[in-house]
mmCIF file of C-alpha atoms and ligand atoms in Angstrom:
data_model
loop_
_atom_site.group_PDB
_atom_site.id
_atom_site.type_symbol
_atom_site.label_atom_id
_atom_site.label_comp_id
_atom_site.label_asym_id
_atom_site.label_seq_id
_atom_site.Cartn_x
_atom_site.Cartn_y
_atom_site.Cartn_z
ATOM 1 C CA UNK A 1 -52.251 18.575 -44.335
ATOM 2 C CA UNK A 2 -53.280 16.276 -47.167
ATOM 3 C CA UNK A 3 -54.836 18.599 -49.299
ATOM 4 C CA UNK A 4 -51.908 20.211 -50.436
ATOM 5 C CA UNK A 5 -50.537 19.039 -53.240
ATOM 6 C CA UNK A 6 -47.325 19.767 -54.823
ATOM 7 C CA UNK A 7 -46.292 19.230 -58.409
ATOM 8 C CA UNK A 8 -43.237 19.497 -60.247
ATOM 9 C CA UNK A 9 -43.651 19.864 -64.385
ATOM 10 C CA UNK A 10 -40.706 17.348 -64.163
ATOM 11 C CA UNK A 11 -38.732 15.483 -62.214
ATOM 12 C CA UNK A 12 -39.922 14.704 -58.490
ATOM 13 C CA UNK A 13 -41.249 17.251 -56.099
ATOM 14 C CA UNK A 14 -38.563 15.675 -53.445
ATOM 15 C CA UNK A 15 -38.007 14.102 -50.212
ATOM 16 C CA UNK A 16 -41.391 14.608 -48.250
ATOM 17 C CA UNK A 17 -41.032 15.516 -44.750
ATOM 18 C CA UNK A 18 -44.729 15.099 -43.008
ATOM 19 C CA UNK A 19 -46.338 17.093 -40.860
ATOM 20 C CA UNK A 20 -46.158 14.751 -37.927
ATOM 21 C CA UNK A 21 -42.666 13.912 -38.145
ATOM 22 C CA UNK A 22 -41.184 15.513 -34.898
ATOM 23 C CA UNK A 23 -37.440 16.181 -36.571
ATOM 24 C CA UNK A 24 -34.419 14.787 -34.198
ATOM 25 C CA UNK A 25 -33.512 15.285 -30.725
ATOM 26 C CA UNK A 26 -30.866 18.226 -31.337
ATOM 27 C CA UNK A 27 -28.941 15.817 -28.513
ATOM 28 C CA UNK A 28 -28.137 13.192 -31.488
ATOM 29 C CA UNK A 29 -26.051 15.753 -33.367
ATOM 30 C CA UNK A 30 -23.526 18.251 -32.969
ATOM 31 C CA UNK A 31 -24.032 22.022 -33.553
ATOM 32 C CA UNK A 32 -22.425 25.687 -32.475
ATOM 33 C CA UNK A 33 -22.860 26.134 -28.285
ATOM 34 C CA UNK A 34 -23.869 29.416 -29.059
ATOM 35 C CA UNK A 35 -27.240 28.384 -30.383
ATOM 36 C CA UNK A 36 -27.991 25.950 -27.455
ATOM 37 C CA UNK A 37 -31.749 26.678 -26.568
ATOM 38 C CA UNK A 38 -32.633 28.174 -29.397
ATOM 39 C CA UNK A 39 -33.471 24.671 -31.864
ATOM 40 C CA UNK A 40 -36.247 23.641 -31.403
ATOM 41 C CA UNK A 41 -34.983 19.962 -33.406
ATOM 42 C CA UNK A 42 -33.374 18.826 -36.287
ATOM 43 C CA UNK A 43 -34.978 19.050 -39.421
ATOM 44 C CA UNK A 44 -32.753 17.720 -42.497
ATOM 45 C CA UNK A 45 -29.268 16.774 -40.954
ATOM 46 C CA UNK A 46 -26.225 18.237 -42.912
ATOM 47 C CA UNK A 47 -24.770 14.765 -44.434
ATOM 48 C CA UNK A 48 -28.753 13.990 -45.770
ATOM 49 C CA UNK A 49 -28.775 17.704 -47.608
ATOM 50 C CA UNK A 50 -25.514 16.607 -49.490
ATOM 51 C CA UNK A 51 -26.480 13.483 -50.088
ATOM 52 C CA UNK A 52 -29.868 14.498 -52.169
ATOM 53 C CA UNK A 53 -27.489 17.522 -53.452
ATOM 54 C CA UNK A 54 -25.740 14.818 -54.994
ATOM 55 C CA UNK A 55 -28.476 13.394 -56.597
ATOM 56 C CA UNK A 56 -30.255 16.795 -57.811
ATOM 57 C CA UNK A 57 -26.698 17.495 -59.087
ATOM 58 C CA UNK A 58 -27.347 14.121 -61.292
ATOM 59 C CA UNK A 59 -30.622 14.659 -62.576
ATOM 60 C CA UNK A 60 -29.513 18.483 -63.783
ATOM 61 C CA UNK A 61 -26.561 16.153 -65.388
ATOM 62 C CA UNK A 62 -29.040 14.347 -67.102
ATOM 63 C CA UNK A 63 -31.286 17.088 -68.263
ATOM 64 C CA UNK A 64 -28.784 19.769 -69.308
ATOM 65 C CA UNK A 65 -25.348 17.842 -70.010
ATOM 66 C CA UNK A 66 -23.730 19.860 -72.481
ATOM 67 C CA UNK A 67 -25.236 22.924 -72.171
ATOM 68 C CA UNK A 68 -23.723 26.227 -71.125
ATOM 69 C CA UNK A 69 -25.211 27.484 -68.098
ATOM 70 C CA UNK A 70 -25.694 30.231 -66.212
ATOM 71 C CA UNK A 71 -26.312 29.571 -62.968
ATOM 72 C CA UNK A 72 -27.739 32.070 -61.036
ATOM 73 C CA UNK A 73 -27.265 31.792 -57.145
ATOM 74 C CA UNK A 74 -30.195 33.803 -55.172
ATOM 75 C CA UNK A 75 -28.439 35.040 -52.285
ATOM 76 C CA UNK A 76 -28.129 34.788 -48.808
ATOM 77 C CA UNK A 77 -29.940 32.029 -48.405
ATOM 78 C CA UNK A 78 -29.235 30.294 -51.474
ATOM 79 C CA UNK A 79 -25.204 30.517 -51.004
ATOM 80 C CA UNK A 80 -24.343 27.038 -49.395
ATOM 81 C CA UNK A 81 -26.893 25.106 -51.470
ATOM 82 C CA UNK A 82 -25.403 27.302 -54.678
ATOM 83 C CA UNK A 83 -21.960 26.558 -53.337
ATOM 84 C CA UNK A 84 -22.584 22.682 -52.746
ATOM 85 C CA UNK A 85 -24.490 21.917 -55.577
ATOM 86 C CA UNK A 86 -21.837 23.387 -58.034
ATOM 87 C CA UNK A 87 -19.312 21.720 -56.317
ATOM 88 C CA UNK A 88 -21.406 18.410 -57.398
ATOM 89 C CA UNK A 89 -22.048 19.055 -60.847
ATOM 90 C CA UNK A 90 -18.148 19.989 -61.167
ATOM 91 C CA UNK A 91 -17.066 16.427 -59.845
ATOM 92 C CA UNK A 92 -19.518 14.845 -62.214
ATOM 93 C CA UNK A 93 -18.091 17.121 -65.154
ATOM 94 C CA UNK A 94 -15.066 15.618 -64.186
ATOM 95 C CA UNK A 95 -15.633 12.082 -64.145
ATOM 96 C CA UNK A 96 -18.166 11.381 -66.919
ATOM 97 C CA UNK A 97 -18.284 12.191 -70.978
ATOM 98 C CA UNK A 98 -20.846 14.862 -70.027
ATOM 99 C CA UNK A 99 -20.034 17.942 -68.666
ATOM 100 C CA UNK A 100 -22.268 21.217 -67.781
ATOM 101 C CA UNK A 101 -19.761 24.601 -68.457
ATOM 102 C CA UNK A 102 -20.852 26.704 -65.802
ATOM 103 C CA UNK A 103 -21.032 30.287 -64.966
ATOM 104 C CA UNK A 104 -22.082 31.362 -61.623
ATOM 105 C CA UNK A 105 -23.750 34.684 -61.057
ATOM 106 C CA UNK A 106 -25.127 36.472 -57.307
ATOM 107 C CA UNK A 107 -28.772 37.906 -57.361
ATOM 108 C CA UNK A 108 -29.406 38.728 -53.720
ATOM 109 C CA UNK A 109 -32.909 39.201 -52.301
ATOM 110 C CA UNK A 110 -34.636 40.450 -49.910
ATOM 111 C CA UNK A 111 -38.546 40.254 -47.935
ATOM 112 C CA UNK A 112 -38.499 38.446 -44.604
ATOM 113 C CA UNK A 113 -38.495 40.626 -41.345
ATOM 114 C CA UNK A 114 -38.329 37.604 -38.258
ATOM 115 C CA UNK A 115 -40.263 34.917 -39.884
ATOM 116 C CA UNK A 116 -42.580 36.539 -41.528
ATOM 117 C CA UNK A 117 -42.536 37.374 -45.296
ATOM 118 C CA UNK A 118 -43.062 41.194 -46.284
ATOM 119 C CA UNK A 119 -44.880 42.538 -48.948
ATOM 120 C CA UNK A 120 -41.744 44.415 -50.689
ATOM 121 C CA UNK A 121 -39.377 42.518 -52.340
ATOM 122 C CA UNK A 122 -35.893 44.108 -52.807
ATOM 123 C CA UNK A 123 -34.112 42.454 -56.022
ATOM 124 C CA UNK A 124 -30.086 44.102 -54.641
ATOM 125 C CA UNK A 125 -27.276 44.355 -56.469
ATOM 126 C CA UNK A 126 -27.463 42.805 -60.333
ATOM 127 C CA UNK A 127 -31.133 44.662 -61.075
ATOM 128 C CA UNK A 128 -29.141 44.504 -64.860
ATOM 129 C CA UNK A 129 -29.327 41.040 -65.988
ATOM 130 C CA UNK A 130 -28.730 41.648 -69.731
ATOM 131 C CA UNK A 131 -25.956 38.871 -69.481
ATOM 132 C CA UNK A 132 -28.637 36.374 -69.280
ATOM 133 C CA UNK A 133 -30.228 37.279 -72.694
ATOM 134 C CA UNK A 134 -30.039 33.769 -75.125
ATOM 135 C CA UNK A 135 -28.547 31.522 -72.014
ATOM 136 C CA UNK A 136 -29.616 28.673 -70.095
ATOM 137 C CA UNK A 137 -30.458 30.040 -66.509
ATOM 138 C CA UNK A 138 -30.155 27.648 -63.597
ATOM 139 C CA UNK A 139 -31.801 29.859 -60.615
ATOM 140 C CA UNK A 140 -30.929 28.403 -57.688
ATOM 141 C CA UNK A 141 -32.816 29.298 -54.443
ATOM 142 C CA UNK A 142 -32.204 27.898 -50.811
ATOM 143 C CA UNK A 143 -35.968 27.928 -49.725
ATOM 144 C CA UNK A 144 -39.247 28.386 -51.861
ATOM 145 C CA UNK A 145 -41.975 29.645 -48.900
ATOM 146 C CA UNK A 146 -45.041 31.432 -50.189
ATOM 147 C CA UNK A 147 -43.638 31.717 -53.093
ATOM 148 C CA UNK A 148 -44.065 35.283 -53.695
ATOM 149 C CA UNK A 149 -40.429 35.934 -54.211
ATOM 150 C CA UNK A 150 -39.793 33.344 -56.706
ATOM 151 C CA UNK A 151 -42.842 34.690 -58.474
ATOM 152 C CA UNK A 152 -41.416 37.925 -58.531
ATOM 153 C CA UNK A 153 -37.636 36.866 -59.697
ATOM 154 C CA UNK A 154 -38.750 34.662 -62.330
ATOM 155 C CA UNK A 155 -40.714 37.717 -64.078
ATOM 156 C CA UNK A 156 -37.777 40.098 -63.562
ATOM 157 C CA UNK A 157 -35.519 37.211 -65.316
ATOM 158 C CA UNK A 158 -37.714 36.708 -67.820
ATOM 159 C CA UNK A 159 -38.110 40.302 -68.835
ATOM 160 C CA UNK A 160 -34.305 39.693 -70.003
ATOM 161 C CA UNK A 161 -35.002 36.747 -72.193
ATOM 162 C CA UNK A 162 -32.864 33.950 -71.688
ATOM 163 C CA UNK A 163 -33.445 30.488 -73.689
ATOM 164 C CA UNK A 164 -34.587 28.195 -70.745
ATOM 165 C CA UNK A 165 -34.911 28.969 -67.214
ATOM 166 C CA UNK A 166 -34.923 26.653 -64.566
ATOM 167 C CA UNK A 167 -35.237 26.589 -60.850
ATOM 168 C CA UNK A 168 -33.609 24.358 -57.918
ATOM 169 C CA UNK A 169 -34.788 24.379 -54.242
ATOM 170 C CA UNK A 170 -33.252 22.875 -51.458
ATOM 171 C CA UNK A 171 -36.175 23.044 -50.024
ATOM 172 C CA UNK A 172 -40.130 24.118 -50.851
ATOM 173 C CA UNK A 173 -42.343 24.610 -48.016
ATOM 174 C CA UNK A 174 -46.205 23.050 -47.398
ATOM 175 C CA UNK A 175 -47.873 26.716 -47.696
ATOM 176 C CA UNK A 176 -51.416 26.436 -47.937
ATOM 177 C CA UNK A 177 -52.653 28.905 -51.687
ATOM 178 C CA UNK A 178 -49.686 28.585 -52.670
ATOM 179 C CA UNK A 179 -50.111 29.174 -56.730
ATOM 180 C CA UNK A 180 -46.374 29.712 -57.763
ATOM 181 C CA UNK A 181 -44.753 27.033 -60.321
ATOM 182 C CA UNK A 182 -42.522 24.986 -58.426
ATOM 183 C CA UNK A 183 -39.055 24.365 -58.684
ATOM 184 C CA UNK A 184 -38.259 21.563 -61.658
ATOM 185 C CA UNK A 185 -35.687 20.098 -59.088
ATOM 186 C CA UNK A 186 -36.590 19.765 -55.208
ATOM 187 C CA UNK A 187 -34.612 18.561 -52.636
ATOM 188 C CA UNK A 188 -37.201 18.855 -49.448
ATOM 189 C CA UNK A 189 -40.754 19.452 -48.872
ATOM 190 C CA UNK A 190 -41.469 20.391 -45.532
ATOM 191 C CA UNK A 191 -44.137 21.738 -42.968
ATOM 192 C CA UNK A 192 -44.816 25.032 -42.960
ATOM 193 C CA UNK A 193 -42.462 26.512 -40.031
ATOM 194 C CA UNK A 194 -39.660 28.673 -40.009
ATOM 195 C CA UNK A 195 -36.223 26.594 -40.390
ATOM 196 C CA UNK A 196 -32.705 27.976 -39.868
ATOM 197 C CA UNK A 197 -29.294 26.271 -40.662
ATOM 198 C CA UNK A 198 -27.251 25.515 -43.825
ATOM 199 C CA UNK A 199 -27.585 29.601 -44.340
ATOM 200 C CA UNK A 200 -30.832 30.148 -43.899
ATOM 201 C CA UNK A 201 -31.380 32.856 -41.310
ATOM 202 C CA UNK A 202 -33.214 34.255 -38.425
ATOM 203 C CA UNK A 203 -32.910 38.143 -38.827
ATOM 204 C CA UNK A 204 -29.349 37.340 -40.290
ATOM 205 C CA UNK A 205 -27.958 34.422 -37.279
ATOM 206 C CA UNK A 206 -27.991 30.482 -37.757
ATOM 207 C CA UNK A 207 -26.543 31.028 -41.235
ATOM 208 C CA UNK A 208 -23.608 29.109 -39.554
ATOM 209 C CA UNK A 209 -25.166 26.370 -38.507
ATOM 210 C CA UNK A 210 -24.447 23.035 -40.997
ATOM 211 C CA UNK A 211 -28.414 21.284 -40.262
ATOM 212 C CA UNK A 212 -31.414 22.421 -40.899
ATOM 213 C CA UNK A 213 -33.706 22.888 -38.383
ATOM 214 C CA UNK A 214 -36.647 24.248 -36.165
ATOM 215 C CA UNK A 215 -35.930 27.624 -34.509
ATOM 216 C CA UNK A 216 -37.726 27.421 -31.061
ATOM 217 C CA UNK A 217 -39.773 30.140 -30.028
ATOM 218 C CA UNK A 218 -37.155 31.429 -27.233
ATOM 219 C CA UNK A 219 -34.818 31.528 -30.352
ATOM 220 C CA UNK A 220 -37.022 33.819 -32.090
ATOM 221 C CA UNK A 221 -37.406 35.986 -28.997
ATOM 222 C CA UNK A 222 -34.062 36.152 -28.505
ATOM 223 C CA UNK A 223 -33.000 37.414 -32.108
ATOM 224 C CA UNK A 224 -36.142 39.466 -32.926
ATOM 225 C CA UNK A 225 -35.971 42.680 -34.464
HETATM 226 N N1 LIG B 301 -36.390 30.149 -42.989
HETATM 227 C C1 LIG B 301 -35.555 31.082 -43.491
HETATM 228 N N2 LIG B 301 -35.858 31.853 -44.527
HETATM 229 C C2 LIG B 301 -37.061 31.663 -45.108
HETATM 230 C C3 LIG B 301 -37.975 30.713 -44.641
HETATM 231 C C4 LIG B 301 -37.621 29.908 -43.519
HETATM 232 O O1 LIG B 301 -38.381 29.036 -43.036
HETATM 233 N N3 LIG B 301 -39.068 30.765 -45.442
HETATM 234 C C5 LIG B 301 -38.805 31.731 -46.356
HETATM 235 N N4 LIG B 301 -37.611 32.287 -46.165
HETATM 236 MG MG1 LIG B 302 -33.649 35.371 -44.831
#
């Protein structure tokens, strides 16, 4: 899968995670009984997402010290990466001359049915984002996959004209035509196959599960809708 290239305007487009690379035995790590046959591996182990949530929480530092923010939180999926990643930026507004004053705001969206990605989009809850006019927007997304549905939030943000807009993704997916911008801060690129953990979901389950990884096809059997 070499001919896919992804590009960040800035900044890098993250940790690469090949093709090839088979994850880790799910026997190396620890994880909720109730999902035992249902992993297919690990993916991104918990500690290694907060450890490049660390860094990204740096480089938006660098970029955007002493700005007022908005940051914008895309739930569900986006809530622990939203959660962490604050939590970041807040100890390095703590213990540096820079600091980022933040405000935190929910969008919640919606377009996968079992793994695949629907056609409708459902924007839920703040459709009025009038607060936003003038501000710095940090959008802040837990998985970018075809990228239809970061397509389709950026042009309903940008219909209320904030100053600057930018986007952070745990994680952006191989997809093959996939013509969105990407994210200006990355923490994974992956294959292209459905990952659960860290509050990304299956049909709603494996939000409570602290790694990333594969869902095996018995686990999508079993939680199918
Ligand atoms: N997992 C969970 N949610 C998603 C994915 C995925 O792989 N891709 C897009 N939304
Ligand atoms: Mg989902």
């Amino acid at each position: 899968m070499a001919d896919i290239v992804l590009q960040t305007e800035e900044g890098s487009g993250g940790i690469v995670i090949d093709d090839d690379w088979p994850g880790y035995s799910l026997e190396l790590f620890s994880y909720p009984a109730h999902y035992a046959g249902d992993l297919e591996c690990v993916v991104v182990p918990h500690g290694v997402i907060m450890d490049r949530t660390e860094r990204l929480a740096r480089d938006i530092m660098d970029d955007l010290g002493d700005h007022d923010i908005v940051v914008l939180c895309v739930l569900k999926g986006g809530y622990q990466f939203c959660a962490d990643l604050v939590d970041k930026i807040k100890a390095l507004s703590c213990n540096s001359d820079r600091t980022i004053p933040m405000r935190v705001q929910f969008i919640r969206l919606k377009s996968y049915l079992n793994d695949q990605s629907t056609e409708d989009i459902h924007i839920l809850g703040a459709e009025d984002l009038s607060f936003l006019q003038g501000k710095n927007v940090l959008i802040v997304e837990g998985i970018i996959g075809t990228g239809k549905t970061l397509k389709a939030l950026l042009k309903h943000v940008e219909a209320f004209k904030p100053k600057m807009i930018k986007v952070a993704g745990l994680l952006v997916k191989r997809v093959p035509h996939n013509t969105t911008r990407l994210p200006h801060y990355v923490g994974f690129e992956i294959p292209n196959r459905f990952v659960v953990g860290y509050a990304l979901d299956y049909n709603e389950y494996f939000r409570d599960l602290n790694h990333i990884c594969v869902i095996s096809e018995s686990g999508k059997l079993k939680y199918k809708m």
